[in-house]
Short mmCIF file of C-alpha atoms in Angstrom, two decimals:
data_model
loop_
_atom_site.label_atom_id
_atom_site.label_comp_id
_atom_site.label_asym_id
_atom_site.label_seq_id
_atom_site.Cartn_x
_atom_site.Cartn_y
_atom_site.Cartn_z
CA UNK A 204 -71.72 -103.13 64.24
CA UNK A 205 -69.11 -100.12 63.29
CA UNK A 206 -66.15 -101.68 60.90
CA UNK A 207 -62.82 -100.57 59.99
CA UNK A 208 -62.70 -100.41 56.04
CA UNK A 209 -59.25 -101.03 53.79
CA UNK A 210 -59.25 -100.74 50.27
CA UNK A 211 -57.97 -102.25 47.71
CA UNK A 212 -58.20 -105.80 49.31
CA UNK A 213 -55.05 -106.98 46.91
CA UNK A 214 -52.95 -104.92 45.52
CA UNK A 215 -50.06 -105.91 42.74
CA UNK A 216 -47.07 -103.17 42.30
CA UNK A 217 -43.98 -102.75 40.26
CA UNK A 218 -40.47 -102.55 42.41
CA UNK A 219 -39.74 -99.08 43.12
CA UNK A 220 -43.38 -97.55 42.63
CA UNK A 221 -45.29 -95.84 44.94
CA UNK A 222 -48.55 -97.20 46.89
CA UNK A 223 -51.13 -96.01 49.01
CA UNK A 224 -53.45 -98.13 51.33
CA UNK A 225 -56.47 -96.68 52.32
CA UNK A 226 -58.58 -97.04 55.26
CA UNK A 227 -61.78 -95.72 56.89
CA UNK A 228 -61.64 -96.11 60.25
CA UNK A 229 -64.54 -95.98 62.99
CA UNK A 230 -65.59 -92.40 63.23
CA UNK A 231 -65.39 -91.94 66.73
CA UNK A 232 -62.14 -93.51 67.26
CA UNK A 233 -59.24 -91.24 68.20
CA UNK A 234 -56.23 -93.88 67.64
CA UNK A 235 -55.15 -95.27 64.59
CA UNK A 236 -52.57 -98.01 63.52
CA UNK A 237 -51.12 -99.60 60.60
CA UNK A 238 -49.63 -103.34 61.44
CA UNK A 239 -48.29 -105.90 58.74
CA UNK A 240 -47.98 -109.66 58.36
CA UNK A 241 -45.33 -110.84 55.91
CA UNK A 242 -46.26 -114.36 55.06
CA UNK A 243 -45.39 -116.89 57.63
CA UNK A 244 -44.43 -114.47 60.33
CA UNK A 245 -45.69 -112.67 63.08
CA UNK A 246 -48.15 -109.48 62.58
CA UNK A 247 -46.00 -106.63 63.37
CA UNK A 248 -46.22 -103.04 64.53
CA UNK A 249 -45.68 -100.15 62.14
CA UNK A 250 -46.86 -97.01 63.28
CA UNK A 251 -49.44 -95.42 65.54
CA UNK A 252 -51.29 -91.85 65.05
CA UNK A 253 -53.17 -89.92 67.35
CA UNK A 254 -54.28 -86.26 67.30
CA UNK A 255 -52.92 -85.84 63.72
CA UNK A 256 -49.38 -87.01 64.41
CA UNK A 257 -47.13 -90.12 64.72
CA UNK A 258 -47.15 -91.12 68.32
CA UNK A 259 -45.04 -94.39 68.04
CA UNK A 260 -43.55 -95.83 65.03
CA UNK A 261 -41.15 -99.12 64.72
CA UNK A 262 -37.73 -99.66 63.12
CA UNK A 263 -39.68 -100.81 59.83
CA UNK A 264 -41.03 -97.81 59.49
CA UNK A 265 -38.29 -95.78 57.86
CA UNK A 266 -38.15 -93.05 55.67
CA UNK A 267 -39.95 -95.07 52.74
CA UNK A 268 -42.93 -94.80 54.56
CA UNK A 269 -45.58 -91.97 55.67
CA UNK A 270 -49.43 -91.57 57.03
CA UNK A 271 -51.88 -89.57 56.86
CA UNK A 272 -55.22 -88.41 57.95
CA UNK A 273 -55.95 -85.87 54.91
CA UNK A 274 -59.59 -85.42 55.38
CA UNK A 275 -60.83 -86.28 58.72
CA UNK A 276 -62.08 -90.00 57.74
CA UNK A 277 -59.52 -91.77 56.03
CA UNK A 278 -56.33 -93.07 57.20
CA UNK A 279 -53.54 -93.56 54.64
CA UNK A 280 -50.37 -95.40 54.72
CA UNK A 281 -47.49 -94.57 52.02
CA UNK A 282 -44.86 -96.60 50.33
CA UNK A 283 -42.71 -94.35 48.44
CA UNK A 284 -40.63 -96.75 46.69
CA UNK A 285 -41.59 -100.40 46.99
CA UNK A 286 -39.06 -103.12 47.41
CA UNK A 287 -39.80 -107.05 47.16
CA UNK A 288 -39.62 -107.28 51.17
CA UNK A 289 -42.57 -104.89 51.44
CA UNK A 290 -44.95 -107.60 50.27
CA UNK A 291 -47.27 -108.32 53.14
CA UNK A 292 -50.79 -108.21 54.51
CA UNK A 293 -51.19 -104.58 55.73
CA UNK A 294 -54.09 -103.98 58.27
CA UNK A 295 -55.25 -100.99 59.64
CA UNK A 296 -56.71 -100.55 63.04
CA UNK A 297 -58.44 -97.99 65.37
CA UNK A 298 -59.33 -97.61 68.57
CA UNK A 299 -61.25 -95.05 70.99
CA UNK A 300 -60.15 -95.44 74.52
CA UNK A 301 -57.82 -97.84 76.63
CA UNK A 302 -59.54 -101.41 75.26
CA UNK A 303 -60.87 -102.80 72.01
CA UNK A 304 -58.83 -102.61 69.05
CA UNK A 305 -60.91 -102.91 65.90
CA UNK A 306 -59.00 -104.16 62.81
CA UNK A 307 -59.60 -104.04 59.06
CA UNK A 308 -59.49 -106.96 57.08
CA UNK A 309 -56.51 -105.96 55.16
CA UNK A 310 -54.82 -105.15 52.27
CA UNK A 311 -52.55 -107.80 50.29
CA UNK A 312 -49.61 -105.73 48.94
CA UNK A 313 -47.83 -108.06 46.24
CA UNK A 314 -44.26 -106.30 44.68
CA UNK A 315 -43.09 -107.88 41.72
CA UNK B 268 -37.25 -107.11 72.62
CA UNK B 269 -40.70 -108.18 73.42
CA UNK B 270 -41.24 -111.88 72.37
CA UNK B 271 -44.78 -113.18 72.52
CA UNK B 272 -44.86 -117.04 71.97
CA UNK B 273 -48.02 -118.76 71.03
CA UNK B 274 -48.19 -123.12 71.08
CA UNK B 275 -48.79 -124.87 69.36
CA UNK B 276 -48.28 -123.38 65.96
CA UNK B 277 -50.92 -125.86 64.39
CA UNK B 278 -53.70 -128.02 65.81
CA UNK B 279 -55.97 -130.50 64.12
CA UNK B 280 -59.03 -131.51 66.64
CA UNK B 281 -62.26 -133.57 65.92
CA UNK B 282 -65.50 -132.47 65.98
CA UNK B 283 -66.85 -132.33 69.40
CA UNK B 284 -63.68 -132.73 71.33
CA UNK B 285 -62.52 -130.12 73.38
CA UNK B 286 -58.77 -128.43 72.94
CA UNK B 287 -56.58 -125.41 74.38
CA UNK B 288 -53.74 -123.22 73.30
CA UNK B 289 -50.94 -121.23 75.00
CA UNK B 290 -49.75 -117.55 75.03
CA UNK B 291 -46.77 -116.56 76.64
CA UNK B 292 -45.52 -113.08 77.16
CA UNK B 293 -43.36 -110.80 79.39
CA UNK B 294 -44.57 -110.88 83.00
CA UNK B 295 -42.95 -107.29 83.48
CA UNK B 296 -44.83 -104.05 82.49
CA UNK B 297 -47.93 -105.78 81.71
CA UNK B 298 -50.84 -103.67 80.55
CA UNK B 299 -53.42 -105.89 78.77
CA UNK B 300 -53.32 -109.34 76.77
CA UNK B 301 -55.66 -109.58 73.83
CA UNK B 302 -56.89 -112.61 71.98
CA UNK B 303 -58.19 -112.57 68.47
CA UNK B 304 -60.06 -115.09 66.18
CA UNK B 305 -58.60 -114.49 62.24
CA UNK B 306 -60.31 -116.14 59.62
CA UNK B 307 -58.50 -115.89 56.20
CA UNK B 308 -59.80 -113.05 53.96
CA UNK B 309 -61.51 -111.32 56.98
CA UNK B 310 -60.72 -108.78 59.87
CA UNK B 311 -59.35 -110.35 63.17
CA UNK B 312 -62.40 -110.45 65.55
CA UNK B 313 -61.69 -109.48 69.08
CA UNK B 314 -62.41 -112.24 71.61
CA UNK B 315 -60.99 -110.98 74.91
CA UNK B 316 -58.90 -108.33 76.29
CA UNK B 317 -57.55 -109.19 79.39
CA UNK B 318 -56.10 -107.28 82.17
CA UNK B 319 -55.95 -108.76 85.47
CA UNK B 320 -53.64 -111.49 87.08
CA UNK B 321 -56.47 -114.52 87.48
CA UNK B 322 -58.82 -112.88 85.36
CA UNK B 323 -61.22 -115.62 83.28
CA UNK B 324 -63.47 -114.65 80.34
CA UNK B 325 -65.81 -116.47 78.54
CA UNK B 326 -67.76 -115.87 75.10
CA UNK B 327 -69.74 -118.80 74.33
CA UNK B 328 -67.86 -122.03 74.27
CA UNK B 329 -64.48 -120.19 74.20
CA UNK B 330 -63.16 -119.11 77.31
CA UNK B 331 -59.66 -117.58 78.43
CA UNK B 332 -57.30 -117.47 81.67
CA UNK B 333 -54.38 -114.82 82.35
CA UNK B 334 -51.50 -115.56 84.60
CA UNK B 335 -49.34 -111.99 84.74
CA UNK B 336 -46.91 -113.40 87.23
CA UNK B 337 -45.52 -116.10 85.05
CA UNK B 338 -46.88 -114.68 81.88
CA UNK B 339 -49.32 -116.92 80.34
CA UNK B 340 -52.42 -117.05 79.08
CA UNK B 341 -54.52 -119.92 77.85
CA UNK B 342 -57.70 -120.11 75.53
CA UNK B 343 -60.03 -123.06 75.62
CA UNK B 344 -62.39 -124.12 73.44
CA UNK B 345 -65.53 -126.87 74.64
CA UNK B 346 -66.96 -128.98 71.90
CA UNK B 347 -65.21 -127.71 68.91
CA UNK B 348 -67.14 -127.04 65.75
CA UNK B 349 -65.90 -126.83 62.18
CA UNK B 350 -66.57 -122.96 62.33
CA UNK B 351 -63.88 -122.68 65.19
CA UNK B 352 -61.10 -123.22 62.36
CA UNK B 353 -59.02 -119.93 62.14
CA UNK B 354 -56.17 -118.67 63.48
CA UNK B 355 -56.18 -117.58 66.98
CA UNK B 356 -53.54 -114.59 67.93
CA UNK B 357 -52.67 -113.23 71.10
CA UNK B 358 -51.48 -109.88 71.62
CA UNK B 359 -49.54 -108.02 74.57
CA UNK B 360 -49.74 -104.65 75.29
CA UNK B 361 -46.87 -103.33 78.01
CA UNK B 362 -47.78 -99.98 80.34
CA UNK B 363 -47.46 -96.80 78.75
CA UNK B 364 -47.18 -98.52 75.06
CA UNK B 365 -50.29 -98.26 72.43
CA UNK B 366 -48.85 -100.77 70.30
CA UNK B 367 -49.71 -104.75 70.41
CA UNK B 368 -46.89 -107.24 69.90
CA UNK B 369 -48.45 -110.41 68.62
CA UNK B 370 -47.80 -114.25 68.86
CA UNK B 371 -47.37 -115.96 65.73
CA UNK B 372 -50.53 -117.63 65.94
CA UNK B 373 -52.17 -120.91 66.75
CA UNK B 374 -53.93 -122.35 63.37
CA UNK B 375 -56.60 -124.40 64.53
CA UNK B 376 -58.74 -127.08 61.87
CA UNK B 377 -61.56 -128.89 62.97
CA UNK B 378 -62.06 -132.22 61.50
CA UNK B 379 -66.01 -133.14 60.99
#
């Protein structure tokens, strides 16, 4: 069964550093998403991406965040200057049509 | 602000027993309700996507019902097995929205 692949599975970074989280969505999917879960809190939506542009973003997704689909297969989330409160599990997801989101296994980001 | 709530937050059940838990969501502007099963270090696994009021879906020993008029869904597990131990997430999708709004999850532990 096709999978959404995320790398790395765990990343530790110093506060203020830039991080790039990588995702390879399912190849024929059209919509791509990033979600995150801070420990002990709900999974929360960050951004959706369709047709090479952001289609919706949450209040969390400020100027420190950006997304790209540089080569038609990878989908990346960049955090420019990480803060302690960015520590969370980040999930990538993709969907082809109306239903059936497929999630990756997540990248645990720890900011120290 | 959309709010999705799940109860209970955690549940311990004896192997062989049946159990159920609840997801409540906004009763207006409904499009779909998703259920996921999430084991640590794995991708959230899609269980059901429910769209119609009165819908009842089944997958093996797991089933779910949907009441969109009152804004709740139940997930049932019959004859619990140790492999059912996981966090069960529900997520609401509104009309015209791409994003999912998640509940906080029900952490289920099956005691052998």
